[in-house]
Amino acid sequence: MSENYPPYTITDKILNLSTKIMEKIGEANYFESLNRYPELRRKTRIKSIHSSLAIENNQLSLFQVESIING
């Protein structure tokens, strides 16, 4: 009974490249999961804008920022 070996050898370069591919797949899955909660992302974006404006001494309320975003 003979053993079958693949027609290639696994090198450090191949391992590094496959690791990078798996990292990219993980990132893609993460960004895909973000689309599951669009309302949460929207609220977070509004709060972030409000906080940024407050740092710049802008007196808009959270409600006013939300109204501007909504048009």
PDB file with SEQRES, HELIX, SHEET and CRYST1 records, atoms N, CA, C and O in Angstrom:
SEQRES   1 A   71  MET SER GLU ASN TYR PRO PRO TYR THR ILE THR ASP LYS          
SEQRES   2 A   71  ILE LEU ASN LEU SER THR LYS ILE MET GLU LYS ILE GLY          
SEQRES   3 A   71  GLU ALA ASN TYR PHE GLU SER LEU ASN ARG TYR PRO GLU          
SEQRES   4 A   71  LEU ARG ARG LYS THR ARG ILE LYS SER ILE HIS SER SER          
SEQRES   5 A   71  LEU ALA ILE GLU ASN ASN GLN LEU SER LEU PHE GLN VAL          
SEQRES   6 A   71  GLU SER ILE ILE ASN GLY                                      
HELIX    1 AA1 ASP A   12  LEU A   34  1                                  23    
HELIX    2 AA2 PRO A   38  ILE A   55  1                                  18    
HELIX    3 AA3 LEU A   62  ASN A   70  1                                   9    
CRYST1    1.000    1.000    1.000  90.00  90.00  90.00 P 1           1          
ATOM      1  N   MET A   1       0.838  -1.171   0.000  1.00  0.00           N  
ATOM      2  CA  MET A   1       0.000   0.000   0.000  1.00  0.00           C  
ATOM      3  C   MET A   1       0.886   1.237   0.000  1.00  0.00           C  
ATOM      4  O   MET A   1       1.657   1.449   0.935  1.00  0.00           O  
ATOM      5  N   SER A   2       0.782   2.036  -1.019  1.00  0.00           N  
ATOM      6  CA  SER A   2       1.618   3.234  -1.110  1.00  0.00           C  
ATOM      7  C   SER A   2       0.841   4.439  -0.613  1.00  0.00           C  
ATOM      8  O   SER A   2      -0.381   4.519  -0.743  1.00  0.00           O  
ATOM      9  N   GLU A   3       1.578   5.365  -0.044  1.00  0.00           N  
ATOM     10  CA  GLU A   3       0.955   6.598   0.450  1.00  0.00           C  
ATOM     11  C   GLU A   3       0.936   7.639  -0.659  1.00  0.00           C  
ATOM     12  O   GLU A   3       1.883   7.740  -1.439  1.00  0.00           O  
ATOM     13  N   ASN A   4      -0.125   8.399  -0.727  1.00  0.00           N  
ATOM     14  CA  ASN A   4      -0.242   9.462  -1.722  1.00  0.00           C  
ATOM     15  C   ASN A   4       0.184  10.773  -1.080  1.00  0.00           C  
ATOM     16  O   ASN A   4      -0.283  11.113   0.006  1.00  0.00           O  
ATOM     17  N   TYR A   5       1.050  11.495  -1.731  1.00  0.00           N  
ATOM     18  CA  TYR A   5       1.509  12.790  -1.271  1.00  0.00           C  
ATOM     19  C   TYR A   5       1.083  13.845  -2.279  1.00  0.00           C  
ATOM     20  O   TYR A   5       1.049  13.572  -3.479  1.00  0.00           O  
ATOM     21  N   PRO A   6       0.759  15.047  -1.812  1.00  0.00           N  
ATOM     22  CA  PRO A   6       0.390  16.100  -2.772  1.00  0.00           C  
ATOM     23  C   PRO A   6       1.596  16.478  -3.624  1.00  0.00           C  
ATOM     24  O   PRO A   6       2.739  16.296  -3.206  1.00  0.00           O  
ATOM     25  N   PRO A   7       1.338  17.003  -4.817  1.00  0.00           N  
ATOM     26  CA  PRO A   7       2.440  17.347  -5.726  1.00  0.00           C  
ATOM     27  C   PRO A   7       3.093  18.695  -5.374  1.00  0.00           C  
ATOM     28  O   PRO A   7       3.668  19.342  -6.248  1.00  0.00           O  
ATOM     29  N   TYR A   8       3.013  19.107  -4.151  1.00  0.00           N  
ATOM     30  CA  TYR A   8       3.610  20.365  -3.711  1.00  0.00           C  
ATOM     31  C   TYR A   8       4.072  20.212  -2.265  1.00  0.00           C  
ATOM     32  O   TYR A   8       3.710  19.268  -1.562  1.00  0.00           O  
ATOM     33  N   THR A   9       4.881  21.172  -1.855  1.00  0.00           N  
ATOM     34  CA  THR A   9       5.302  21.193  -0.456  1.00  0.00           C  
ATOM     35  C   THR A   9       4.769  22.462   0.187  1.00  0.00           C  
ATOM     36  O   THR A   9       4.717  23.525  -0.433  1.00  0.00           O  
ATOM     37  N   ILE A  10       4.381  22.327   1.426  1.00  0.00           N  
ATOM     38  CA  ILE A  10       3.851  23.476   2.152  1.00  0.00           C  
ATOM     39  C   ILE A  10       5.040  24.245   2.727  1.00  0.00           C  
ATOM     40  O   ILE A  10       5.806  23.731   3.542  1.00  0.00           O  
ATOM     41  N   THR A  11       5.166  25.491   2.275  1.00  0.00           N  
ATOM     42  CA  THR A  11       6.273  26.329   2.719  1.00  0.00           C  
ATOM     43  C   THR A  11       5.759  27.422   3.660  1.00  0.00           C  
ATOM     44  O   THR A  11       4.552  27.594   3.831  1.00  0.00           O  
ATOM     45  N   ASP A  12       6.681  28.144   4.255  1.00  0.00           N  
ATOM     46  CA  ASP A  12       6.301  29.266   5.112  1.00  0.00           C  
ATOM     47  C   ASP A  12       5.525  30.315   4.324  1.00  0.00           C  
ATOM     48  O   ASP A  12       4.593  30.922   4.851  1.00  0.00           O  
ATOM     49  N   LYS A  13       5.897  30.530   3.087  1.00  0.00           N  
ATOM     50  CA  LYS A  13       5.200  31.514   2.254  1.00  0.00           C  
ATOM     51  C   LYS A  13       3.738  31.105   2.045  1.00  0.00           C  
ATOM     52  O   LYS A  13       2.832  31.932   2.144  1.00  0.00           O  
ATOM     53  N   ILE A  14       3.524  29.824   1.756  1.00  0.00           N  
ATOM     54  CA  ILE A  14       2.154  29.340   1.559  1.00  0.00           C  
ATOM     55  C   ILE A  14       1.353  29.497   2.847  1.00  0.00           C  
ATOM     56  O   ILE A  14       0.195  29.911   2.801  1.00  0.00           O  
ATOM     57  N   LEU A  15       1.943  29.178   3.984  1.00  0.00           N  
ATOM     58  CA  LEU A  15       1.247  29.320   5.260  1.00  0.00           C  
ATOM     59  C   LEU A  15       0.909  30.775   5.550  1.00  0.00           C  
ATOM     60  O   LEU A  15      -0.191  31.077   6.012  1.00  0.00           O  
ATOM     61  N   ASN A  16       1.845  31.678   5.282  1.00  0.00           N  
ATOM     62  CA  ASN A  16       1.592  33.106   5.504  1.00  0.00           C  
ATOM     63  C   ASN A  16       0.476  33.622   4.603  1.00  0.00           C  
ATOM     64  O   ASN A  16      -0.393  34.369   5.051  1.00  0.00           O  
ATOM     65  N   LEU A  17       0.501  33.229   3.352  1.00  0.00           N  
ATOM     66  CA  LEU A  17      -0.545  33.667   2.422  1.00  0.00           C  
ATOM     67  C   LEU A  17      -1.914  33.113   2.818  1.00  0.00           C  
ATOM     68  O   LEU A  17      -2.916  33.825   2.756  1.00  0.00           O  
ATOM     69  N   SER A  18      -1.954  31.851   3.222  1.00  0.00           N  
ATOM     70  CA  SER A  18      -3.249  31.282   3.617  1.00  0.00           C  
ATOM     71  C   SER A  18      -3.760  31.939   4.896  1.00  0.00           C  
ATOM     72  O   SER A  18      -4.970  32.085   5.068  1.00  0.00           O  
ATOM     73  N   THR A  19      -2.862  32.335   5.794  1.00  0.00           N  
ATOM     74  CA  THR A  19      -3.263  33.054   7.004  1.00  0.00           C  
ATOM     75  C   THR A  19      -3.853  34.408   6.645  1.00  0.00           C  
ATOM     76  O   THR A  19      -4.874  34.806   7.207  1.00  0.00           O  
ATOM     77  N   LYS A  20      -3.225  35.121   5.718  1.00  0.00           N  
ATOM     78  CA  LYS A  20      -3.747  36.417   5.287  1.00  0.00           C  
ATOM     79  C   LYS A  20      -5.116  36.274   4.627  1.00  0.00           C  
ATOM     80  O   LYS A  20      -5.997  37.110   4.828  1.00  0.00           O  
ATOM     81  N   ILE A  21      -5.289  35.224   3.847  1.00  0.00           N  
ATOM     82  CA  ILE A  21      -6.593  34.978   3.211  1.00  0.00           C  
ATOM     83  C   ILE A  21      -7.664  34.758   4.275  1.00  0.00           C  
ATOM     84  O   ILE A  21      -8.761  35.309   4.181  1.00  0.00           O  
ATOM     85  N   MET A  22      -7.346  33.954   5.281  1.00  0.00           N  
ATOM     86  CA  MET A  22      -8.321  33.690   6.345  1.00  0.00           C  
ATOM     87  C   MET A  22      -8.641  34.964   7.129  1.00  0.00           C  
ATOM     88  O   MET A  22      -9.782  35.154   7.550  1.00  0.00           O  
ATOM     89  N   GLU A  23      -7.653  35.838   7.329  1.00  0.00           N  
ATOM     90  CA  GLU A  23      -7.908  37.115   8.000  1.00  0.00           C  
ATOM     91  C   GLU A  23      -8.871  37.971   7.184  1.00  0.00           C  
ATOM     92  O   GLU A  23      -9.789  38.580   7.734  1.00  0.00           O  
ATOM     93  N   LYS A  24      -8.657  38.016   5.876  1.00  0.00           N  
ATOM     94  CA  LYS A  24      -9.546  38.796   5.003  1.00  0.00           C  
ATOM     95  C   LYS A  24     -10.962  38.227   5.006  1.00  0.00           C  
ATOM     96  O   LYS A  24     -11.934  38.982   4.984  1.00  0.00           O  
ATOM     97  N   ILE A  25     -11.081  36.912   5.034  1.00  0.00           N  
ATOM     98  CA  ILE A  25     -12.405  36.295   5.111  1.00  0.00           C  
ATOM     99  C   ILE A  25     -13.089  36.687   6.414  1.00  0.00           C  
ATOM    100  O   ILE A  25     -14.287  36.973   6.430  1.00  0.00           O  
ATOM    101  N   GLY A  26     -12.331  36.702   7.507  1.00  0.00           N  
ATOM    102  CA  GLY A  26     -12.877  37.118   8.791  1.00  0.00           C  
ATOM    103  C   GLY A  26     -13.345  38.563   8.775  1.00  0.00           C  
ATOM    104  O   GLY A  26     -14.400  38.887   9.320  1.00  0.00           O  
ATOM    105  N   GLU A  27     -12.557  39.432   8.149  1.00  0.00           N  
ATOM    106  CA  GLU A  27     -12.948  40.848   8.034  1.00  0.00           C  
ATOM    107  C   GLU A  27     -14.225  40.989   7.218  1.00  0.00           C  
ATOM    108  O   GLU A  27     -15.114  41.763   7.572  1.00  0.00           O  
ATOM    109  N   ALA A  28     -14.311  40.243   6.128  1.00  0.00           N  
ATOM    110  CA  ALA A  28     -15.504  40.307   5.282  1.00  0.00           C  
ATOM    111  C   ALA A  28     -16.732  39.845   6.062  1.00  0.00           C  
ATOM    112  O   ALA A  28     -17.805  40.438   5.940  1.00  0.00           O  
ATOM    113  N   ASN A  29     -16.581  38.801   6.852  1.00  0.00           N  
ATOM    114  CA  ASN A  29     -17.704  38.313   7.662  1.00  0.00           C  
ATOM    115  C   ASN A  29     -18.106  39.348   8.701  1.00  0.00           C  
ATOM    116  O   ASN A  29     -19.290  39.499   9.004  1.00  0.00           O  
ATOM    117  N   TYR A  30     -17.121  40.064   9.250  1.00  0.00           N  
ATOM    118  CA  TYR A  30     -17.421  41.093  10.244  1.00  0.00           C  
ATOM    119  C   TYR A  30     -18.236  42.219   9.611  1.00  0.00           C  
ATOM    120  O   TYR A  30     -19.257  42.631  10.162  1.00  0.00           O  
ATOM    121  N   PHE A  31     -17.794  42.714   8.465  1.00  0.00           N  
ATOM    122  CA  PHE A  31     -18.509  43.805   7.806  1.00  0.00           C  
ATOM    123  C   PHE A  31     -19.894  43.358   7.336  1.00  0.00           C  
ATOM    124  O   PHE A  31     -20.836  44.151   7.311  1.00  0.00           O  
ATOM    125  N   GLU A  32     -20.007  42.102   6.970  1.00  0.00           N  
ATOM    126  CA  GLU A  32     -21.306  41.580   6.565  1.00  0.00           C  
ATOM    127  C   GLU A  32     -22.260  41.563   7.760  1.00  0.00           C  
ATOM    128  O   GLU A  32     -23.452  41.831   7.609  1.00  0.00           O  
ATOM    129  N   SER A  33     -21.736  41.247   8.944  1.00  0.00           N  
ATOM    130  CA  SER A  33     -22.589  41.206  10.128  1.00  0.00           C  
ATOM    131  C   SER A  33     -23.021  42.608  10.555  1.00  0.00           C  
ATOM    132  O   SER A  33     -24.042  42.747  11.229  1.00  0.00           O  
ATOM    133  N   LEU A  34     -22.279  43.641  10.186  1.00  0.00           N  
ATOM    134  CA  LEU A  34     -22.670  44.999  10.529  1.00  0.00           C  
ATOM    135  C   LEU A  34     -23.975  45.392   9.865  1.00  0.00           C  
ATOM    136  O   LEU A  34     -24.733  46.194  10.409  1.00  0.00           O  
ATOM    137  N   ASN A  35     -24.240  44.838   8.701  1.00  0.00           N  
ATOM    138  CA  ASN A  35     -25.461  45.172   7.970  1.00  0.00           C  
ATOM    139  C   ASN A  35     -26.710  44.608   8.650  1.00  0.00           C  
ATOM    140  O   ASN A  35     -27.829  44.948   8.266  1.00  0.00           O  
ATOM    141  N   ARG A  36     -26.528  43.755   9.646  1.00  0.00           N  
ATOM    142  CA  ARG A  36     -27.673  43.180  10.342  1.00  0.00           C  
ATOM    143  C   ARG A  36     -28.322  44.189  11.286  1.00  0.00           C  
ATOM    144  O   ARG A  36     -29.490  44.040  11.643  1.00  0.00           O  
ATOM    145  N   TYR A  37     -27.581  45.200  11.686  1.00  0.00           N  
ATOM    146  CA  TYR A  37     -28.073  46.161  12.665  1.00  0.00           C  
ATOM    147  C   TYR A  37     -27.975  47.589  12.141  1.00  0.00           C  
ATOM    148  O   TYR A  37     -27.268  48.407  12.730  1.00  0.00           O  
ATOM    149  N   PRO A  38     -28.671  47.912  11.041  1.00  0.00           N  
ATOM    150  CA  PRO A  38     -28.521  49.251  10.463  1.00  0.00           C  
ATOM    151  C   PRO A  38     -29.036  50.355  11.389  1.00  0.00           C  
ATOM    152  O   PRO A  38     -28.489  51.458  11.386  1.00  0.00           O  
ATOM    153  N   GLU A  39     -30.068  50.083  12.173  1.00  0.00           N  
ATOM    154  CA  GLU A  39     -30.610  51.110  13.067  1.00  0.00           C  
ATOM    155  C   GLU A  39     -29.618  51.438  14.178  1.00  0.00           C  
ATOM    156  O   GLU A  39     -29.468  52.598  14.560  1.00  0.00           O  
ATOM    157  N   LEU A  40     -28.949  50.423  14.690  1.00  0.00           N  
ATOM    158  CA  LEU A  40     -27.930  50.643  15.718  1.00  0.00           C  
ATOM    159  C   LEU A  40     -26.766  51.457  15.166  1.00  0.00           C  
ATOM    160  O   LEU A  40     -26.272  52.370  15.826  1.00  0.00           O  
ATOM    161  N   ARG A  41     -26.332  51.124  13.957  1.00  0.00           N  
ATOM    162  CA  ARG A  41     -25.246  51.882  13.327  1.00  0.00           C  
ATOM    163  C   ARG A  41     -25.656  53.324  13.093  1.00  0.00           C  
ATOM    164  O   ARG A  41     -24.847  54.235  13.269  1.00  0.00           O  
ATOM    165  N   ARG A  42     -26.910  53.543  12.697  1.00  0.00           N  
ATOM    166  CA  ARG A  42     -27.409  54.897  12.437  1.00  0.00           C  
ATOM    167  C   ARG A  42     -27.411  55.716  13.724  1.00  0.00           C  
ATOM    168  O   ARG A  42     -26.964  56.863  13.731  1.00  0.00           O  
ATOM    169  N   LYS A  43     -27.910  55.133  14.810  1.00  0.00           N  
ATOM    170  CA  LYS A  43     -27.941  55.840  16.095  1.00  0.00           C  
ATOM    171  C   LYS A  43     -26.529  56.157  16.581  1.00  0.00           C  
ATOM    172  O   LYS A  43     -26.270  57.244  17.097  1.00  0.00           O  
ATOM    173  N   THR A  44     -25.632  55.210  16.415  1.00  0.00           N  
ATOM    174  CA  THR A  44     -24.242  55.424  16.819  1.00  0.00           C  
ATOM    175  C   THR A  44     -23.617  56.541  16.005  1.00  0.00           C  
ATOM    176  O   THR A  44     -22.863  57.354  16.541  1.00  0.00           O  
ATOM    177  N   ARG A  45     -23.922  56.587  14.717  1.00  0.00           N  
ATOM    178  CA  ARG A  45     -23.388  57.644  13.845  1.00  0.00           C  
ATOM    179  C   ARG A  45     -23.889  59.015  14.292  1.00  0.00           C  
ATOM    180  O   ARG A  45     -23.119  59.975  14.326  1.00  0.00           O  
ATOM    181  N   ILE A  46     -25.179  59.113  14.636  1.00  0.00           N  
ATOM    182  CA  ILE A  46     -25.753  60.385  15.075  1.00  0.00           C  
ATOM    183  C   ILE A  46     -25.101  60.834  16.380  1.00  0.00           C  
ATOM    184  O   ILE A  46     -24.765  62.008  16.536  1.00  0.00           O  
ATOM    185  N   LYS A  47     -24.922  59.904  17.318  1.00  0.00           N  
ATOM    186  CA  LYS A  47     -24.278  60.252  18.591  1.00  0.00           C  
ATOM    187  C   LYS A  47     -22.834  60.680  18.380  1.00  0.00           C  
ATOM    188  O   LYS A  47     -22.343  61.586  19.054  1.00  0.00           O  
ATOM    189  N   SER A  48     -22.163  60.031  17.450  1.00  0.00           N  
ATOM    190  CA  SER A  48     -20.778  60.386  17.156  1.00  0.00           C  
ATOM    191  C   SER A  48     -20.688  61.794  16.572  1.00  0.00           C  
ATOM    192  O   SER A  48     -19.812  62.571  16.950  1.00  0.00           O  
ATOM    193  N   ILE A  49     -21.585  62.119  15.661  1.00  0.00           N  
ATOM    194  CA  ILE A  49     -21.613  63.459  15.066  1.00  0.00           C  
ATOM    195  C   ILE A  49     -21.927  64.494  16.137  1.00  0.00           C  
ATOM    196  O   ILE A  49     -21.302  65.553  16.181  1.00  0.00           O  
ATOM    197  N   HIS A  50     -22.891  64.194  17.001  1.00  0.00           N  
ATOM    198  CA  HIS A  50     -23.261  65.113  18.075  1.00  0.00           C  
ATOM    199  C   HIS A  50     -22.077  65.365  19.007  1.00  0.00           C  
ATOM    200  O   HIS A  50     -21.822  66.505  19.393  1.00  0.00           O  
ATOM    201  N   SER A  51     -21.363  64.317  19.364  1.00  0.00           N  
ATOM    202  CA  SER A  51     -20.202  64.454  20.238  1.00  0.00           C  
ATOM    203  C   SER A  51     -19.107  65.286  19.584  1.00  0.00           C  
ATOM    204  O   SER A  51     -18.479  66.126  20.230  1.00  0.00           O  
ATOM    205  N   SER A  52     -18.886  65.045  18.301  1.00  0.00           N  
ATOM    206  CA  SER A  52     -17.876  65.802  17.573  1.00  0.00           C  
ATOM    207  C   SER A  52     -18.234  67.282  17.524  1.00  0.00           C  
ATOM    208  O   SER A  52     -17.372  68.143  17.691  1.00  0.00           O  
ATOM    209  N   LEU A  53     -19.512  67.569  17.293  1.00  0.00           N  
ATOM    210  CA  LEU A  53     -19.955  68.965  17.260  1.00  0.00           C  
ATOM    211  C   LEU A  53     -19.834  69.609  18.639  1.00  0.00           C  
ATOM    212  O   LEU A  53     -19.485  70.785  18.745  1.00  0.00           O  
ATOM    213  N   ALA A  54     -20.120  68.845  19.698  1.00  0.00           N  
ATOM    214  CA  ALA A  54     -20.019  69.383  21.057  1.00  0.00           C  
ATOM    215  C   ALA A  54     -18.576  69.744  21.394  1.00  0.00           C  
ATOM    216  O   ALA A  54     -18.329  70.733  22.084  1.00  0.00           O  
ATOM    217  N   ILE A  55     -17.637  68.962  20.920  1.00  0.00           N  
ATOM    218  CA  ILE A  55     -16.217  69.272  21.143  1.00  0.00           C  
ATOM    219  C   ILE A  55     -15.864  70.606  20.503  1.00  0.00           C  
ATOM    220  O   ILE A  55     -15.047  71.364  21.026  1.00  0.00           O  
ATOM    221  N   GLU A  56     -16.489  70.880  19.365  1.00  0.00           N  
ATOM    222  CA  GLU A  56     -16.238  72.131  18.654  1.00  0.00           C  
ATOM    223  C   GLU A  56     -17.127  73.267  19.158  1.00  0.00           C  
ATOM    224  O   GLU A  56     -17.229  74.314  18.518  1.00  0.00           O  
ATOM    225  N   ASN A  57     -17.766  73.056  20.302  1.00  0.00           N  
ATOM    226  CA  ASN A  57     -18.600  74.061  20.965  1.00  0.00           C  
ATOM    227  C   ASN A  57     -19.844  74.415  20.158  1.00  0.00           C  
ATOM    228  O   ASN A  57     -20.316  75.551  20.201  1.00  0.00           O  
ATOM    229  N   ASN A  58     -20.371  73.445  19.427  1.00  0.00           N  
ATOM    230  CA  ASN A  58     -21.620  73.635  18.707  1.00  0.00           C  
ATOM    231  C   ASN A  58     -22.765  73.281  19.647  1.00  0.00           C  
ATOM    232  O   ASN A  58     -22.696  72.265  20.338  1.00  0.00           O  
ATOM    233  N   GLN A  59     -23.792  74.079  19.688  1.00  0.00           N  
ATOM    234  CA  GLN A  59     -24.869  73.922  20.662  1.00  0.00           C  
ATOM    235  C   GLN A  59     -26.057  73.093  20.162  1.00  0.00           C  
ATOM    236  O   GLN A  59     -27.116  73.118  20.789  1.00  0.00           O  
ATOM    237  N   LEU A  60     -25.915  72.366  19.061  1.00  0.00           N  
ATOM    238  CA  LEU A  60     -27.024  71.556  18.562  1.00  0.00           C  
ATOM    239  C   LEU A  60     -27.319  70.401  19.516  1.00  0.00           C  
ATOM    240  O   LEU A  60     -26.412  69.758  20.045  1.00  0.00           O  
ATOM    241  N   SER A  61     -28.613  70.159  19.719  1.00  0.00           N  
ATOM    242  CA  SER A  61     -29.002  69.030  20.559  1.00  0.00           C  
ATOM    243  C   SER A  61     -28.931  67.744  19.741  1.00  0.00           C  
ATOM    244  O   SER A  61     -28.786  67.771  18.519  1.00  0.00           O  
ATOM    245  N   LEU A  62     -29.036  66.632  20.438  1.00  0.00           N  
ATOM    246  CA  LEU A  62     -29.029  65.340  19.761  1.00  0.00           C  
ATOM    247  C   LEU A  62     -30.215  65.235  18.796  1.00  0.00           C  
ATOM    248  O   LEU A  62     -30.081  64.704  17.693  1.00  0.00           O  
ATOM    249  N   PHE A  63     -31.365  65.743  19.218  1.00  0.00           N  
ATOM    250  CA  PHE A  63     -32.555  65.735  18.375  1.00  0.00           C  
ATOM    251  C   PHE A  63     -32.339  66.582  17.114  1.00  0.00           C  
ATOM    252  O   PHE A  63     -32.751  66.185  16.025  1.00  0.00           O  
ATOM    253  N   GLN A  64     -31.692  67.749  17.259  1.00  0.00           N  
ATOM    254  CA  GLN A  64     -31.442  68.613  16.106  1.00  0.00           C  
ATOM    255  C   GLN A  64     -30.478  67.954  15.130  1.00  0.00           C  
ATOM    256  O   GLN A  64     -30.659  68.055  13.917  1.00  0.00           O  
ATOM    257  N   VAL A  65     -29.459  67.282  15.647  1.00  0.00           N  
ATOM    258  CA  VAL A  65     -28.514  66.576  14.770  1.00  0.00           C  
ATOM    259  C   VAL A  65     -29.246  65.466  14.016  1.00  0.00           C  
ATOM    260  O   VAL A  65     -29.036  65.270  12.819  1.00  0.00           O  
ATOM    261  N   GLU A  66     -30.105  64.745  14.732  1.00  0.00           N  
ATOM    262  CA  GLU A  66     -30.879  63.685  14.077  1.00  0.00           C  
ATOM    263  C   GLU A  66     -31.794  64.253  13.006  1.00  0.00           C  
ATOM    264  O   GLU A  66     -31.949  63.648  11.945  1.00  0.00           O  
ATOM    265  N   SER A  67     -32.397  65.397  13.261  1.00  0.00           N  
ATOM    266  CA  SER A  67     -33.268  66.036  12.256  1.00  0.00           C  
ATOM    267  C   SER A  67     -32.486  66.450  11.026  1.00  0.00           C  
ATOM    268  O   SER A  67     -32.980  66.316   9.906  1.00  0.00           O  
ATOM    269  N   ILE A  68     -31.276  66.949  11.214  1.00  0.00           N  
ATOM    270  CA  ILE A  68     -30.435  67.345  10.075  1.00  0.00           C  
ATOM    271  C   ILE A  68     -30.069  66.107   9.253  1.00  0.00           C  
ATOM    272  O   ILE A  68     -30.130  66.139   8.024  1.00  0.00           O  
ATOM    273  N   ILE A  69     -29.693  65.028   9.920  1.00  0.00           N  
ATOM    274  CA  ILE A  69     -29.329  63.796   9.224  1.00  0.00           C  
ATOM    275  C   ILE A  69     -30.526  63.269   8.423  1.00  0.00           C  
ATOM    276  O   ILE A  69     -30.367  62.795   7.297  1.00  0.00           O  
ATOM    277  N   ASN A  70     -31.721  63.356   9.013  1.00  0.00           N  
ATOM    278  CA  ASN A  70     -32.922  62.858   8.353  1.00  0.00           C  
ATOM    279  C   ASN A  70     -33.403  63.774   7.223  1.00  0.00           C  
ATOM    280  O   ASN A  70     -34.265  63.398   6.429  1.00  0.00           O  
ATOM    281  N   GLY A  71     -32.841  64.958   7.167  1.00  0.00           N  
ATOM    282  CA  GLY A  71     -33.205  65.884   6.093  1.00  0.00           C  
ATOM    283  C   GLY A  71     -34.274  66.829   6.532  1.00  0.00           C  
ATOM    284  O   GLY A  71     -34.704  67.680   5.753  1.00  0.00           O  
TER     285      GLY A  71                                                      
END                                                                             
